[in-house]
mmCIF file with all atom_site columns, C-alpha atoms in Angstrom:
data_model
loop_
_atom_site.group_PDB
_atom_site.id
_atom_site.type_symbol
_atom_site.label_atom_id
_atom_site.label_alt_id
_atom_site.label_comp_id
_atom_site.label_asym_id
_atom_site.label_entity_id
_atom_site.label_seq_id
_atom_site.pdbx_PDB_ins_code
_atom_site.Cartn_x
_atom_site.Cartn_y
_atom_site.Cartn_z
_atom_site.occupancy
_atom_site.B_iso_or_equiv
_atom_site.pdbx_formal_charge
_atom_site.auth_seq_id
_atom_site.auth_comp_id
_atom_site.auth_asym_id
_atom_site.auth_atom_id
_atom_site.pdbx_PDB_model_num
ATOM 1  C CA . MET A 1 1  ? -6.536  -30.051 -89.341 1.00 78.00 ? 788 MET A CA 1
ATOM 2  C CA . LYS A 1 2  ? -3.318  -28.090 -89.318 1.00 89.00 ? 789 LYS A CA 1
ATOM 3  C CA . ASN A 1 3  ? -2.455  -25.628 -86.557 1.00 91.00 ? 790 ASN A CA 1
ATOM 4  C CA . LEU A 1 4  ? -0.794  -22.254 -86.583 1.00 95.00 ? 791 LEU A CA 1
ATOM 5  C CA . SER A 1 5  ? 1.497   -22.100 -83.538 1.00 97.00 ? 792 SER A CA 1
ATOM 6  C CA . ILE A 1 6  ? 1.666   -18.637 -81.980 1.00 98.00 ? 793 ILE A CA 1
ATOM 7  C CA . ILE A 1 7  ? 4.407   -18.133 -79.388 1.00 98.00 ? 794 ILE A CA 1
ATOM 8  C CA . ILE A 1 8  ? 3.901   -15.450 -76.745 1.00 98.00 ? 795 ILE A CA 1
ATOM 9  C CA . PRO A 1 9  ? 6.821   -14.809 -74.388 1.00 98.00 ? 796 PRO A CA 1
ATOM 10 C CA . ALA A 1 10 ? 5.603   -13.107 -71.201 1.00 98.00 ? 797 ALA A CA 1
ATOM 11 C CA . TYR A 1 11 ? 7.550   -11.321 -68.486 1.00 98.00 ? 798 TYR A CA 1
ATOM 12 C CA . ASN A 1 12 ? 5.651   -9.173  -65.968 1.00 98.00 ? 799 ASN A CA 1
ATOM 13 C CA . GLU A 1 13 ? 2.664   -8.791  -68.297 1.00 98.00 ? 800 GLU A CA 1
ATOM 14 C CA . ALA A 1 14 ? -0.089  -8.915  -65.658 1.00 98.00 ? 801 ALA A CA 1
ATOM 15 C CA . ALA A 1 15 ? -1.631  -5.668  -66.915 1.00 98.00 ? 802 ALA A CA 1
ATOM 16 C CA . THR A 1 16 ? -1.841  -6.727  -70.577 1.00 98.00 ? 803 THR A CA 1
ATOM 17 C CA . ILE A 1 17 ? -1.729  -10.516 -70.997 1.00 98.00 ? 804 ILE A CA 1
ATOM 18 C CA . GLU A 1 18 ? -5.515  -11.047 -70.998 1.00 98.00 ? 805 GLU A CA 1
ATOM 19 C CA . ILE A 1 19 ? -6.048  -8.329  -73.617 1.00 98.00 ? 806 ILE A CA 1
ATOM 20 C CA . LEU A 1 20 ? -3.300  -9.815  -75.782 1.00 98.00 ? 807 LEU A CA 1
ATOM 21 C CA . LEU A 1 21 ? -4.735  -13.334 -75.565 1.00 98.00 ? 808 LEU A CA 1
ATOM 22 C CA . ASP A 1 22 ? -8.233  -12.065 -76.385 1.00 97.00 ? 809 ASP A CA 1
ATOM 23 C CA . LYS A 1 23 ? -6.891  -10.362 -79.515 1.00 97.00 ? 810 LYS A CA 1
ATOM 24 C CA . VAL A 1 24 ? -4.943  -13.438 -80.630 1.00 97.00 ? 811 VAL A CA 1
ATOM 25 C CA . ILE A 1 25 ? -7.971  -15.685 -80.086 1.00 95.00 ? 812 ILE A CA 1
ATOM 26 C CA . GLU A 1 26 ? -10.320 -13.323 -81.927 1.00 93.00 ? 813 GLU A CA 1
ATOM 27 C CA . ALA A 1 27 ? -7.993  -12.714 -84.897 1.00 94.00 ? 814 ALA A CA 1
ATOM 28 C CA . PRO A 1 28 ? -9.550  -14.353 -87.945 1.00 91.00 ? 815 PRO A CA 1
ATOM 29 C CA . LEU A 1 29 ? -7.572  -16.756 -90.102 1.00 89.00 ? 816 LEU A CA 1
ATOM 30 C CA . ASN A 1 30 ? -8.441  -17.036 -93.786 1.00 81.00 ? 817 ASN A CA 1
ATOM 31 C CA . PHE A 1 31 ? -7.660  -20.728 -93.909 1.00 83.00 ? 818 PHE A CA 1
ATOM 32 C CA . ASP A 1 32 ? -9.119  -23.904 -92.475 1.00 86.00 ? 819 ASP A CA 1
ATOM 33 C CA . ILE A 1 33 ? -6.591  -23.937 -89.650 1.00 92.00 ? 820 ILE A CA 1
ATOM 34 C CA . GLY A 1 34 ? -6.587  -24.104 -85.868 1.00 93.00 ? 821 GLY A CA 1
ATOM 35 C CA . LYS A 1 35 ? -4.510  -22.089 -83.415 1.00 95.00 ? 822 LYS A CA 1
ATOM 36 C CA . GLN A 1 36 ? -2.033  -23.379 -80.882 1.00 97.00 ? 823 GLN A CA 1
ATOM 37 C CA . ILE A 1 37 ? -1.193  -20.482 -78.563 1.00 98.00 ? 824 ILE A CA 1
ATOM 38 C CA . ILE A 1 38 ? 2.008   -21.146 -76.645 1.00 98.00 ? 825 ILE A CA 1
ATOM 39 C CA . VAL A 1 39 ? 2.564   -18.786 -73.718 1.00 98.00 ? 826 VAL A CA 1
ATOM 40 C CA . VAL A 1 40 ? 5.980   -18.917 -72.061 1.00 98.00 ? 827 VAL A CA 1
ATOM 41 C CA . ASN A 1 41 ? 6.016   -17.191 -68.680 1.00 98.00 ? 828 ASN A CA 1
ATOM 42 C CA . ASP A 1 42 ? 9.658   -16.193 -68.241 1.00 97.00 ? 829 ASP A CA 1
ATOM 43 C CA . ALA A 1 43 ? 9.800   -16.165 -64.403 1.00 97.00 ? 830 ALA A CA 1
ATOM 44 C CA . SER A 1 44 ? 7.554   -13.132 -64.019 1.00 98.00 ? 831 SER A CA 1
ATOM 45 C CA . LYS A 1 45 ? 7.783   -11.393 -60.658 1.00 98.00 ? 832 LYS A CA 1
ATOM 46 C CA . ASP A 1 46 ? 4.240   -9.995  -60.763 1.00 98.00 ? 833 ASP A CA 1
ATOM 47 C CA . ASN A 1 47 ? 1.038   -12.062 -60.873 1.00 98.00 ? 834 ASN A CA 1
ATOM 48 C CA . THR A 1 48 ? 1.243   -12.894 -64.594 1.00 98.00 ? 835 THR A CA 1
ATOM 49 C CA . LEU A 1 49 ? 1.297   -16.630 -63.879 1.00 98.00 ? 836 LEU A CA 1
ATOM 50 C CA . ALA A 1 50 ? -1.831  -16.540 -61.680 1.00 98.00 ? 837 ALA A CA 1
ATOM 51 C CA . ILE A 1 51 ? -3.664  -14.487 -64.299 1.00 98.00 ? 838 ILE A CA 1
ATOM 52 C CA . LEU A 1 52 ? -2.647  -16.965 -66.997 1.00 98.00 ? 839 LEU A CA 1
ATOM 53 C CA . HIS A 1 53 ? -3.882  -19.946 -64.981 1.00 98.00 ? 840 HIS A CA 1
ATOM 54 C CA . ALA A 1 54 ? -7.253  -18.254 -64.381 1.00 98.00 ? 841 ALA A CA 1
ATOM 55 C CA . TYR A 1 55 ? -7.535  -17.167 -68.020 1.00 98.00 ? 842 TYR A CA 1
ATOM 56 C CA . ILE A 1 56 ? -6.789  -20.648 -69.352 1.00 98.00 ? 843 ILE A CA 1
ATOM 57 C CA . GLU A 1 57 ? -9.262  -22.257 -66.952 1.00 97.00 ? 844 GLU A CA 1
ATOM 58 C CA . ASN A 1 58 ? -11.973 -19.848 -68.108 1.00 97.00 ? 845 ASN A CA 1
ATOM 59 C CA . PHE A 1 59 ? -10.982 -20.294 -71.755 1.00 97.00 ? 846 PHE A CA 1
ATOM 60 C CA . ASN A 1 60 ? -11.176 -24.095 -71.543 1.00 95.00 ? 847 ASN A CA 1
ATOM 61 C CA . GLN A 1 61 ? -14.812 -23.791 -70.446 1.00 93.00 ? 848 GLN A CA 1
ATOM 62 C CA . ARG A 1 62 ? -15.746 -21.766 -73.521 1.00 92.00 ? 849 ARG A CA 1
ATOM 63 C CA . LYS A 1 63 ? -13.353 -22.954 -76.240 1.00 88.00 ? 850 LYS A CA 1
ATOM 64 C CA . LYS A 1 64 ? -15.920 -25.224 -77.903 1.00 87.00 ? 851 LYS A CA 1
ATOM 65 C CA . SER A 1 65 ? -17.837 -22.110 -78.936 1.00 88.00 ? 852 SER A CA 1
ATOM 66 C CA . PHE A 1 66 ? -15.129 -21.076 -81.411 1.00 88.00 ? 853 PHE A CA 1
ATOM 67 C CA . PRO A 1 67 ? -15.458 -22.142 -85.064 1.00 83.00 ? 854 PRO A CA 1
ATOM 68 C CA . ALA A 1 68 ? -11.899 -23.495 -85.320 1.00 87.00 ? 855 ALA A CA 1
ATOM 69 C CA . PRO A 1 69 ? -9.927  -25.442 -82.715 1.00 92.00 ? 856 PRO A CA 1
ATOM 70 C CA . ILE A 1 70 ? -7.874  -23.288 -80.366 1.00 95.00 ? 857 ILE A CA 1
ATOM 71 C CA . ASP A 1 71 ? -5.555  -24.582 -77.664 1.00 96.00 ? 858 ASP A CA 1
ATOM 72 C CA . ILE A 1 72 ? -3.519  -22.617 -75.145 1.00 97.00 ? 859 ILE A CA 1
ATOM 73 C CA . VAL A 1 73 ? -0.343  -24.216 -73.807 1.00 97.00 ? 860 VAL A CA 1
ATOM 74 C CA . LEU A 1 74 ? 1.453   -22.636 -70.850 1.00 98.00 ? 861 LEU A CA 1
ATOM 75 C CA . TYR A 1 75 ? 5.103   -23.063 -69.933 1.00 97.00 ? 862 TYR A CA 1
ATOM 76 C CA . ASP A 1 76 ? 6.428   -21.531 -66.731 1.00 97.00 ? 863 ASP A CA 1
ATOM 77 C CA . LYS A 1 77 ? 10.169  -20.991 -66.573 1.00 97.00 ? 864 LYS A CA 1
ATOM 78 C CA . GLU A 1 78 ? 11.592  -20.842 -63.062 1.00 96.00 ? 865 GLU A CA 1
ATOM 79 C CA . LYS A 1 79 ? 14.517  -18.666 -64.135 1.00 97.00 ? 866 LYS A CA 1
ATOM 80 C CA . ASN A 1 80 ? 14.322  -15.589 -66.349 1.00 97.00 ? 867 ASN A CA 1
ATOM 81 C CA . GLU A 1 81 ? 16.452  -16.288 -69.403 1.00 97.00 ? 868 GLU A CA 1
ATOM 82 C CA . GLY A 1 82 ? 15.209  -13.560 -71.724 1.00 97.00 ? 869 GLY A CA 1
ATOM 83 C CA . LYS A 1 83 ? 12.891  -13.281 -74.670 1.00 97.00 ? 870 LYS A CA 1
ATOM 84 C CA . GLY A 1 84 ? 15.056  -15.354 -77.046 1.00 97.00 ? 871 GLY A CA 1
ATOM 85 C CA . ALA A 1 85 ? 15.180  -18.316 -74.675 1.00 97.00 ? 872 ALA A CA 1
ATOM 86 C CA . ALA A 1 86 ? 11.424  -18.057 -74.101 1.00 97.00 ? 873 ALA A CA 1
ATOM 87 C CA . ILE A 1 87 ? 10.830  -18.131 -77.860 1.00 97.00 ? 874 ILE A CA 1
ATOM 88 C CA . HIS A 1 88 ? 13.093  -21.192 -78.215 1.00 97.00 ? 875 HIS A CA 1
ATOM 89 C CA . THR A 1 89 ? 11.092  -22.914 -75.461 1.00 96.00 ? 876 THR A CA 1
ATOM 90 C CA . GLY A 1 90 ? 7.924   -22.202 -77.444 1.00 96.00 ? 877 GLY A CA 1
ATOM 91 C CA . ILE A 1 91 ? 9.427   -23.413 -80.711 1.00 97.00 ? 878 ILE A CA 1
ATOM 92 C CA . LYS A 1 92 ? 10.383  -26.749 -79.147 1.00 95.00 ? 879 LYS A CA 1
ATOM 93 C CA . SER A 1 93 ? 6.757   -27.401 -78.213 1.00 89.00 ? 880 SER A CA 1
ATOM 94 C CA . ALA A 1 94 ? 5.085   -26.134 -81.383 1.00 91.00 ? 881 ALA A CA 1
ATOM 95 C CA . THR A 1 95 ? 3.097   -28.715 -83.301 1.00 78.00 ? 882 THR A CA 1
#
């Protein structure tokens, strides 16, 4: 099965990252295709990274309940390099 890779750069998104991921996961695709969600934490100074780790752990326990395969990949950049660099990091890992 083919995957649609969705790149999400994140910087200090603790207040919104779970809502965003829920919406991306729930968005229907009209094709027989899976989703690869690539989240690039760009050295957030808030607790975005901790929230992402908890979200992914919870998601991995329930991901078999979705009709199409969905994977979430997390990259944590130690230095903030901006949105463009975060997107390029995501592109390099897209399948």
